[in-house]
PDB file of C-alpha atoms in Angstrom:
ATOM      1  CA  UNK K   1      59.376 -15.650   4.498  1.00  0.00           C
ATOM      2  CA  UNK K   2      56.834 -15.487   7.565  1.00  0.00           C
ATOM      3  CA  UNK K   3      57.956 -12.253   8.262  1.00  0.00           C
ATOM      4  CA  UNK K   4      57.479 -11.039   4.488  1.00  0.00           C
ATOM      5  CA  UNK K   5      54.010 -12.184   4.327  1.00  0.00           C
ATOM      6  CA  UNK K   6      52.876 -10.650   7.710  1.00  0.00           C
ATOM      7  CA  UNK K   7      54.231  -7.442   6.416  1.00  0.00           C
ATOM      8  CA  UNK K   8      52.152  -7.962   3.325  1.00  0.00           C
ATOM      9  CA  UNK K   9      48.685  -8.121   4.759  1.00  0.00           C
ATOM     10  CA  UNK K  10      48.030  -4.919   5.838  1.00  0.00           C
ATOM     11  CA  UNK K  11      48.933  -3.644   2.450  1.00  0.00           C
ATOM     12  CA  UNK K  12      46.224  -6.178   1.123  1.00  0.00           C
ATOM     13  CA  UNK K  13      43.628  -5.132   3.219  1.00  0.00           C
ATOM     14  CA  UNK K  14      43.667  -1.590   2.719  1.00  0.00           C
ATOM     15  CA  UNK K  15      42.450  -1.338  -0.908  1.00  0.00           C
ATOM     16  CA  UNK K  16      39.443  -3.700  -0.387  1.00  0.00           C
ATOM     17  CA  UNK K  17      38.660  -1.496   2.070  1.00  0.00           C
ATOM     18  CA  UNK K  18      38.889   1.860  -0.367  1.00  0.00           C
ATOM     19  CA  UNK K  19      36.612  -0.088  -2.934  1.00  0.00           C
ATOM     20  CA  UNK K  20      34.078  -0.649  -0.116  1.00  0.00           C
ATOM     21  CA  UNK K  21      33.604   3.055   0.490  1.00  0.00           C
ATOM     22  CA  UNK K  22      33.719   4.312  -2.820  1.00  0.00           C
ATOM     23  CA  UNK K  23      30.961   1.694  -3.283  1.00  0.00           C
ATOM     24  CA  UNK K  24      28.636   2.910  -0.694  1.00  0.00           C
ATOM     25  CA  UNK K  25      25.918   5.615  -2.567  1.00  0.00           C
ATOM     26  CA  UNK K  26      26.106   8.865  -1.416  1.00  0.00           C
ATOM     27  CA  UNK K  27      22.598  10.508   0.053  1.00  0.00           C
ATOM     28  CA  UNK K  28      22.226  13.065  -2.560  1.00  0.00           C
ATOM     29  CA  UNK K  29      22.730  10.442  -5.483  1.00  0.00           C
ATOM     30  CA  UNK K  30      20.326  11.585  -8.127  1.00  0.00           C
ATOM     31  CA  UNK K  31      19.903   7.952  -9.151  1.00  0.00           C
ATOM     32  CA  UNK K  32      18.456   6.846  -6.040  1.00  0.00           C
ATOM     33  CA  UNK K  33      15.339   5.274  -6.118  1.00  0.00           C
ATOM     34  CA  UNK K  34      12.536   7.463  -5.137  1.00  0.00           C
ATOM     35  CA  UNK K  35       9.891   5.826  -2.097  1.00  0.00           C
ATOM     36  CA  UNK K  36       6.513   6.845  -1.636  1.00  0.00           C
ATOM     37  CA  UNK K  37       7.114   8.903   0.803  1.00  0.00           C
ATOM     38  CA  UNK K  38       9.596  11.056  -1.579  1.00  0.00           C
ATOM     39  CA  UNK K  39       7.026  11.221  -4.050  1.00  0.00           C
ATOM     40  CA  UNK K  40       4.177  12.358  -1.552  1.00  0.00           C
ATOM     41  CA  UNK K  41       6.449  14.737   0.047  1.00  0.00           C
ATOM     42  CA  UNK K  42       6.529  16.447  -3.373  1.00  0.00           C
ATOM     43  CA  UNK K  43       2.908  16.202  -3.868  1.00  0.00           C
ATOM     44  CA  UNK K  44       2.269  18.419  -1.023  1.00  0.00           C
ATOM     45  CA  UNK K  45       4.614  21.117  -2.175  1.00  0.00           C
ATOM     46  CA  UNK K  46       2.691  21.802  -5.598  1.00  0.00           C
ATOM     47  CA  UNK K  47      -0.174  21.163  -3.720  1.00  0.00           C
ATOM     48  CA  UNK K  48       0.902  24.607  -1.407  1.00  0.00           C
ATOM     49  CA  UNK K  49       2.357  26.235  -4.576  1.00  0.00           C
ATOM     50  CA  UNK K  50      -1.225  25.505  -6.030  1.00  0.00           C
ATOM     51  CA  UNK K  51      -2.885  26.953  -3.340  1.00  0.00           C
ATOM     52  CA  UNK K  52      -0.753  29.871  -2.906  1.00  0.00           C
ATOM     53  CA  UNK K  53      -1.238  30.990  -6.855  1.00  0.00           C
ATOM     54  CA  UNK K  54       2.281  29.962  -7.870  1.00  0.00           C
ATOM     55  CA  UNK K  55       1.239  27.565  -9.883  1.00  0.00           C
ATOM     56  CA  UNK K  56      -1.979  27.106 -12.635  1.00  0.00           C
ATOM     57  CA  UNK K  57      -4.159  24.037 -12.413  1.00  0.00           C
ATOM     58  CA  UNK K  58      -2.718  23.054 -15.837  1.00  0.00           C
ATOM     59  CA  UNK K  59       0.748  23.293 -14.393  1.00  0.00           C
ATOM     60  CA  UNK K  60      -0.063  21.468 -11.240  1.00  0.00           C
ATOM     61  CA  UNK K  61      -1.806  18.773 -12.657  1.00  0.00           C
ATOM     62  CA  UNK K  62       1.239  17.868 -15.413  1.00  0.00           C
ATOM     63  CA  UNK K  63       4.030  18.208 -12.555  1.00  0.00           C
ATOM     64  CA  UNK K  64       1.462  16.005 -10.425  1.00  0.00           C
ATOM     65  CA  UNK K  65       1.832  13.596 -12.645  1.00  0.00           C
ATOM     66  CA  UNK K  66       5.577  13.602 -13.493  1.00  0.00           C
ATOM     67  CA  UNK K  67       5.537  13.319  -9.659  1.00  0.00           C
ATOM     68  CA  UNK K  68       3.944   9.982  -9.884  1.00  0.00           C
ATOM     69  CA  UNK K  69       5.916   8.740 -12.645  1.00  0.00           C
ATOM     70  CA  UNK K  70       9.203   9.883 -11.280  1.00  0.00           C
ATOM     71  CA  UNK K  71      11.626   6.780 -10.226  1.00  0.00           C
ATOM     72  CA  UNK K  72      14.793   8.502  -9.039  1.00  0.00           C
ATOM     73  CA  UNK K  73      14.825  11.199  -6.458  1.00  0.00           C
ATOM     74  CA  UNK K  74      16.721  13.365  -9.425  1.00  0.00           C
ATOM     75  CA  UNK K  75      13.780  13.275 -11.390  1.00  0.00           C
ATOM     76  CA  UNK K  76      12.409  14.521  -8.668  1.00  0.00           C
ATOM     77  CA  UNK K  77      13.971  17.749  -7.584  1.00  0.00           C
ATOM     78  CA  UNK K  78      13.320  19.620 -10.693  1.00  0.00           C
ATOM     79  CA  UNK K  79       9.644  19.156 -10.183  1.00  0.00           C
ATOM     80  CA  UNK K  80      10.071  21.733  -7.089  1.00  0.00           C
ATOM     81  CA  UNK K  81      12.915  23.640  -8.027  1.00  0.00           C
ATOM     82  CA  UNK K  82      11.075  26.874  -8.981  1.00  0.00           C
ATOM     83  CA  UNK K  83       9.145  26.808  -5.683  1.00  0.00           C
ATOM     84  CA  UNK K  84      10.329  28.076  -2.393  1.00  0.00           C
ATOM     85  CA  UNK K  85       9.816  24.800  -0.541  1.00  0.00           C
ATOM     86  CA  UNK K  86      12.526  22.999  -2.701  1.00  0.00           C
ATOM     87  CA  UNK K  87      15.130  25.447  -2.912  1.00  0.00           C
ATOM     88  CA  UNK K  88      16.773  23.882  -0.092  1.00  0.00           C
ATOM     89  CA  UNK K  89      20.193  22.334  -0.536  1.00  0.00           C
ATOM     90  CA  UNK K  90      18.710  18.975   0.619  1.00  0.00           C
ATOM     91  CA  UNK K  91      16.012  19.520  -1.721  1.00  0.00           C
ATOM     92  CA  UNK K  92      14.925  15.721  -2.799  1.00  0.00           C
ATOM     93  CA  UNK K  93      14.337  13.747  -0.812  1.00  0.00           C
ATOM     94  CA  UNK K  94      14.625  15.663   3.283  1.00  0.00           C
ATOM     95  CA  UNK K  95      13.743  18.879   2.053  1.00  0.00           C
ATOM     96  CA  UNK K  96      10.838  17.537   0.299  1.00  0.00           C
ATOM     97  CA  UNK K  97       9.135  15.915   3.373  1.00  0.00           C
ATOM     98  CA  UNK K  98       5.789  17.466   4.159  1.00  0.00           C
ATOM     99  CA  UNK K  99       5.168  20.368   7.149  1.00  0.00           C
ATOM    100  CA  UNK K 100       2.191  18.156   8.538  1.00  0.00           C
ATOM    101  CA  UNK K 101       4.449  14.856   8.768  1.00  0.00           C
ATOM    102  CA  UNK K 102       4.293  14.217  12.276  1.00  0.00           C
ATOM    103  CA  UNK K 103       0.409  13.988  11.977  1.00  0.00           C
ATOM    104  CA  UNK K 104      -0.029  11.874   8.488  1.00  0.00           C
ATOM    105  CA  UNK K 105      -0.612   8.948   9.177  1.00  0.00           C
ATOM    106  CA  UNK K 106       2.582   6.548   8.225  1.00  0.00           C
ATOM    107  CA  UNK K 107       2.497   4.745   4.742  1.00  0.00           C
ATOM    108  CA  UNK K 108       0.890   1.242   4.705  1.00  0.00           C
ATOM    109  CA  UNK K 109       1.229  -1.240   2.156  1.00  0.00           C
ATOM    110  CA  UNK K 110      -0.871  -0.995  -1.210  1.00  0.00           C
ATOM    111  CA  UNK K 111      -4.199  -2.291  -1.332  1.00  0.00           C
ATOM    112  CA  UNK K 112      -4.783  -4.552  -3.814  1.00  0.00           C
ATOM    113  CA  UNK K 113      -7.768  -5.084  -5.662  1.00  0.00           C
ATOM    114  CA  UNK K 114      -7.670  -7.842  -8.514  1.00  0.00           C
ATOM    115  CA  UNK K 115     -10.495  -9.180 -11.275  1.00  0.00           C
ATOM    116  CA  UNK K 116      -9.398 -11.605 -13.272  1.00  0.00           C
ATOM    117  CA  UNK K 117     -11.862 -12.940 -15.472  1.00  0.00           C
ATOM    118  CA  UNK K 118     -14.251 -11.816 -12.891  1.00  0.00           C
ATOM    119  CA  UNK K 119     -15.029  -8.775 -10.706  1.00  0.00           C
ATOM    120  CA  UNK K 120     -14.010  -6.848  -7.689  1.00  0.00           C
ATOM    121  CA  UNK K 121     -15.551  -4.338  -6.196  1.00  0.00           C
ATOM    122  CA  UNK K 122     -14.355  -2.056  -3.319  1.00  0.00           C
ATOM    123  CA  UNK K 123     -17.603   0.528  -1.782  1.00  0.00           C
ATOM    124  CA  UNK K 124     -19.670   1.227   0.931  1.00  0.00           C
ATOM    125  CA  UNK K 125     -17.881   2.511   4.352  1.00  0.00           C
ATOM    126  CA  UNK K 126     -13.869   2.013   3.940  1.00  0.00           C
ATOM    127  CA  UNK K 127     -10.807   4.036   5.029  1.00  0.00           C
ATOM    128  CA  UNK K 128      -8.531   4.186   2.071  1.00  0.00           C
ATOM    129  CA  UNK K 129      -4.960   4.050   2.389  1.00  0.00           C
ATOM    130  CA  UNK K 130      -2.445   6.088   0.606  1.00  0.00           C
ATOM    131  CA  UNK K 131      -2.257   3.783  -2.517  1.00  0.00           C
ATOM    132  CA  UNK K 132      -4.551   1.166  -4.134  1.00  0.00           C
ATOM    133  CA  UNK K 133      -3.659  -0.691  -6.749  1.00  0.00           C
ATOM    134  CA  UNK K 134      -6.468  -2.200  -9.408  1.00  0.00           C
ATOM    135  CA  UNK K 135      -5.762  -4.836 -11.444  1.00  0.00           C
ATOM    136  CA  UNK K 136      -8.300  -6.218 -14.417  1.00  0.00           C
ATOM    137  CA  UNK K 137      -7.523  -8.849 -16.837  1.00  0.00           C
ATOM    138  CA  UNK K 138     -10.513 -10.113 -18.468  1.00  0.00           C
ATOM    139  CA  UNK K 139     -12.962  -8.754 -16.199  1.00  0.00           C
ATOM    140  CA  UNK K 140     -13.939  -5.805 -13.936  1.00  0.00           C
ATOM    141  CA  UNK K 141     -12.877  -3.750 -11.387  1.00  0.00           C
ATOM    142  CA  UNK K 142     -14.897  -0.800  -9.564  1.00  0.00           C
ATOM    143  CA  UNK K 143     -13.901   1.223  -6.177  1.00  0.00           C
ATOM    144  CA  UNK K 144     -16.291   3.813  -4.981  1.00  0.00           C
ATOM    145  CA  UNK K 145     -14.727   6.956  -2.770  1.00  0.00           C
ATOM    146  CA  UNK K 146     -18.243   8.120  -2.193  1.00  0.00           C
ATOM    147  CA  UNK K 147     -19.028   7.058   1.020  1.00  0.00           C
ATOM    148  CA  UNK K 148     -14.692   6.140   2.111  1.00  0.00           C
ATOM    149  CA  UNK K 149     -13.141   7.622   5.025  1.00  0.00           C
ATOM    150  CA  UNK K 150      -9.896   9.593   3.755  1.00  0.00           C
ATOM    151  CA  UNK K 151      -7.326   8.838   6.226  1.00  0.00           C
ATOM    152  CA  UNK K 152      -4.749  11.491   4.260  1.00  0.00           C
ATOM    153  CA  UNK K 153      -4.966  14.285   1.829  1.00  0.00           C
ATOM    154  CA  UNK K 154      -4.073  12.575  -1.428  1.00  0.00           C
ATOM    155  CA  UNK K 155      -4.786   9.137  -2.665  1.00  0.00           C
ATOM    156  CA  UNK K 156      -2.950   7.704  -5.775  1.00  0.00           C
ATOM    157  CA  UNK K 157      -5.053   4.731  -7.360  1.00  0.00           C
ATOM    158  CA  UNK K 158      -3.210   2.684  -9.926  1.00  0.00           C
ATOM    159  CA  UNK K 159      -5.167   1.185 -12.449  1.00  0.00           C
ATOM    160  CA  UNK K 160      -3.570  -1.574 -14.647  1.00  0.00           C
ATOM    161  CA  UNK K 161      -6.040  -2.946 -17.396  1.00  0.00           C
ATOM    162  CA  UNK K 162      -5.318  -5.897 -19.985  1.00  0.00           C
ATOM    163  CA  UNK K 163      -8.962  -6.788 -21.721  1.00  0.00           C
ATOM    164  CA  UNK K 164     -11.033  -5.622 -18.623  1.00  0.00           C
ATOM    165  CA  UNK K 165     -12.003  -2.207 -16.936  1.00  0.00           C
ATOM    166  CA  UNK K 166     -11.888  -0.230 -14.048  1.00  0.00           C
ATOM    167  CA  UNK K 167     -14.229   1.815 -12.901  1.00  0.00           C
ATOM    168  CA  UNK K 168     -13.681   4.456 -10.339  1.00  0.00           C
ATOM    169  CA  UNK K 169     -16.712   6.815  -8.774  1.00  0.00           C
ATOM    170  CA  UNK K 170     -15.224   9.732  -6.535  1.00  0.00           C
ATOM    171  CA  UNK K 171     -17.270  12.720  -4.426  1.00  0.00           C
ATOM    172  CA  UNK K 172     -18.035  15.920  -6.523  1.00  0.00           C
ATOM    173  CA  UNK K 173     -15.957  18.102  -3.925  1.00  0.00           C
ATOM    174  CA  UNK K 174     -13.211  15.975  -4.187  1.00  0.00           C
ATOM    175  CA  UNK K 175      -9.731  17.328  -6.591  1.00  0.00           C
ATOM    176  CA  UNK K 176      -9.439  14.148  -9.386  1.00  0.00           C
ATOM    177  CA  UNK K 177      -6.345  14.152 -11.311  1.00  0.00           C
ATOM    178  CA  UNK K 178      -4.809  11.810 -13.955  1.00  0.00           C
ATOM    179  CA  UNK K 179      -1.604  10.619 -14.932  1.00  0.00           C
ATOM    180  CA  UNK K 180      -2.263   7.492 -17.185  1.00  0.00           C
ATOM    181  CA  UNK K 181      -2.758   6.287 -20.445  1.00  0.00           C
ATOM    182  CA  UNK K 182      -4.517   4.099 -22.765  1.00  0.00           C
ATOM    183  CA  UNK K 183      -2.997   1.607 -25.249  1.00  0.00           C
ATOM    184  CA  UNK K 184      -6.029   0.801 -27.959  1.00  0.00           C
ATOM    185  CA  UNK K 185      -8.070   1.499 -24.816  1.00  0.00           C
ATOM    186  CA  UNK K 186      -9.100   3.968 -23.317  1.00  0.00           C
ATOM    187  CA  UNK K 187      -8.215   5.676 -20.079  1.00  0.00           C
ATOM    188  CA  UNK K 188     -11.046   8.557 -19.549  1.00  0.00           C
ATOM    189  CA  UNK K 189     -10.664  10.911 -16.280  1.00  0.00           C
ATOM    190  CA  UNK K 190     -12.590  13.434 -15.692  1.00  0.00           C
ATOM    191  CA  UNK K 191     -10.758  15.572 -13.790  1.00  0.00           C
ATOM    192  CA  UNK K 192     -11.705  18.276 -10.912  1.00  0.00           C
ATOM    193  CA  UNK K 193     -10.422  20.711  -9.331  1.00  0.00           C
ATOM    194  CA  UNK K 194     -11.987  21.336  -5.863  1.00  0.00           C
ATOM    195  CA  UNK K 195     -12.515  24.700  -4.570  1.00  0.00           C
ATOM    196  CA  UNK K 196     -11.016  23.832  -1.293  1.00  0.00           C
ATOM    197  CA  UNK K 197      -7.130  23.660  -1.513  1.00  0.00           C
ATOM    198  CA  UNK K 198      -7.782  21.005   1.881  1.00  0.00           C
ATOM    199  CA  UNK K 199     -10.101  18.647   0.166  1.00  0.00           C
ATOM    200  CA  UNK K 200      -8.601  15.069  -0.958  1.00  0.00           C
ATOM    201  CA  UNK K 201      -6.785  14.651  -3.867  1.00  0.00           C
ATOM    202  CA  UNK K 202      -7.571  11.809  -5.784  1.00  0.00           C
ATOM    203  CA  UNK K 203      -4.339  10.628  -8.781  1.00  0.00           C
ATOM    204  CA  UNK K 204      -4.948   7.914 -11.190  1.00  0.00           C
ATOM    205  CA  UNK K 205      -2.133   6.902 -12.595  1.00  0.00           C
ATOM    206  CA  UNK K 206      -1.538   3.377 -15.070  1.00  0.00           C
ATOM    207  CA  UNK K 207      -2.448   2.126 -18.139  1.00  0.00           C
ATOM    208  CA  UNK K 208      -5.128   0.367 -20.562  1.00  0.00           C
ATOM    209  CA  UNK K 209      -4.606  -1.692 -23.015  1.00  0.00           C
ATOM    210  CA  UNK K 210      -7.547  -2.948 -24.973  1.00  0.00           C
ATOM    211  CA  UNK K 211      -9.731  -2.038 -22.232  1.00  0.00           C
ATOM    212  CA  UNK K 212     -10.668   1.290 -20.228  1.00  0.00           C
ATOM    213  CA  UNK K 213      -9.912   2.895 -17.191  1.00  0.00           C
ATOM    214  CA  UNK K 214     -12.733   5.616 -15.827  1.00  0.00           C
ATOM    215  CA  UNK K 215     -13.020   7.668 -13.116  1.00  0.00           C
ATOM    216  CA  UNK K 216     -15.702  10.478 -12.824  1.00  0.00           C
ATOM    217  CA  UNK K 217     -17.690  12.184  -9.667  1.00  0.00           C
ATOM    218  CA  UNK K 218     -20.787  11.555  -8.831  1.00  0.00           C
ATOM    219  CA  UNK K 219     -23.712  13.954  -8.929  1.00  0.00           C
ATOM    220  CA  UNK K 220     -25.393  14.014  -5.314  1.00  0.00           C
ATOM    221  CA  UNK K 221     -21.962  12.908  -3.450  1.00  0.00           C
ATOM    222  CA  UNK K 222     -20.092  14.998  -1.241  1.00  0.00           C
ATOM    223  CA  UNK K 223     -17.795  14.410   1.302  1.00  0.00           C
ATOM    224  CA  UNK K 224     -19.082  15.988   4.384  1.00  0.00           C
ATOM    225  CA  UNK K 225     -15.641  16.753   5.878  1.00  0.00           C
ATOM    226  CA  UNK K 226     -12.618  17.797   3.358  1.00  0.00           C
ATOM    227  CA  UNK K 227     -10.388  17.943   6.269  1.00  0.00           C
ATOM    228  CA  UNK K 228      -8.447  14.332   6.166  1.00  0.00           C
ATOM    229  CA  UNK K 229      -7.938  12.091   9.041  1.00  0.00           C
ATOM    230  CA  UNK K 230     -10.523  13.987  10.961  1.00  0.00           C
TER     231      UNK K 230
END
């Protein structure tokens, strides 16, 4: 009977192990979660398509925003498909990673800026990270890019507004684009297109709801050097 089960165990073991590897997700699983750094990695391909003419403004800014939406690397690739940067097999997300990566600087967390039945206020002389997220719940929110330091090319501010607002005041040479909405509220971006494919790009992304989210340049501000990081 000792012998019987001892002969037995091996058998055992082998199908746990099976269901363990089938289990394991694959690198090219469309379902995986996108990170950041997926989604920026995109961002700087329509930016180039942009740049190079293969793509319209119009066209940019809607795939721009898809980008930003996006959850799953698989609603990902087809943002690129069409373009010759994501026509790799590996398209989302290693082909997708940007040609300057070794010189970005790496992805911090979020800042967060929060005004509940109050204010916050974010201005003056600030380096602004990657992402920012602005939160307003009975009160007011406002984050001024005219004077910032733009440690990397494009800047996503996310703007989440419940009975408040957010105000956001950006450089006129700097691109603003907008990938939000507004629930009975309103969610008003002006957006810009700068005439330098190297100046910042500015995405704000979220939602309203009986409140407002704006963002507009200001007349009289420039950033002195498009060229970010430098």
């Amino acid at each position: 009977m000792d012998e019987s089960s001892l002969e037995e165990r091996p058998q055992d073991s082998a199908p746990a192990k099976v269901r363990l590897d089938k289990a394991a997700p694959e690198a090219s699983d469309p379902a995986l979660r996108a990170s950041d750094a997926d989604r920026d990695g995109v961002a700087d391909i329509l930016r180039e398509a942009l740049a190079e003419g293969r793509l319209t403004a119009e066209e940019h800014s809607e795939r721009i925003g898809a980008v930003y939406r996006a959850r799953t690397v698989g609603e990902l690739a087809p943002l690129v498909r069409d373009l010759p940067a994501g026509r790799r097999p590996e398209a989302v997300p290693a082909a997708v990673r940007p040609p300057d990566a070794s010189t970005r600087p790496a992805m911090g967390a979020a800042e967060n800026l929060i005004a509940v039945f109050g204010g916050a206020t974010r201005k003056g002389r600030w380096r602004v990270g990657a992402r920012t997220n602005a939160f307003a719940l009975f009160g007011g929110a406002e984050i001024d890019l005219t004077e910032a330091v733009f440690a990397q090319r494009e800047v996503v501010i996310n703007a989440y507004v419940l009975f408040g607002g957010v105000d956001i005041r950006v450089p006129e040479n700097v691109t603003v684009r907008s990938a939000g909405a507004g629930v009975f509220g309103g969610f008003d971006v002006r957006t810009n297109e700068a005439a330098d494919p190297d100046a910042p790009v500015v995405v704000v992304t979220g939602f309203a709801v009986f409140g407002g989210v704006s963002a507009k340049a200001r007349r009289g501000k420039r950033l002195k050097n498009l060229r970010a990081g430098d």
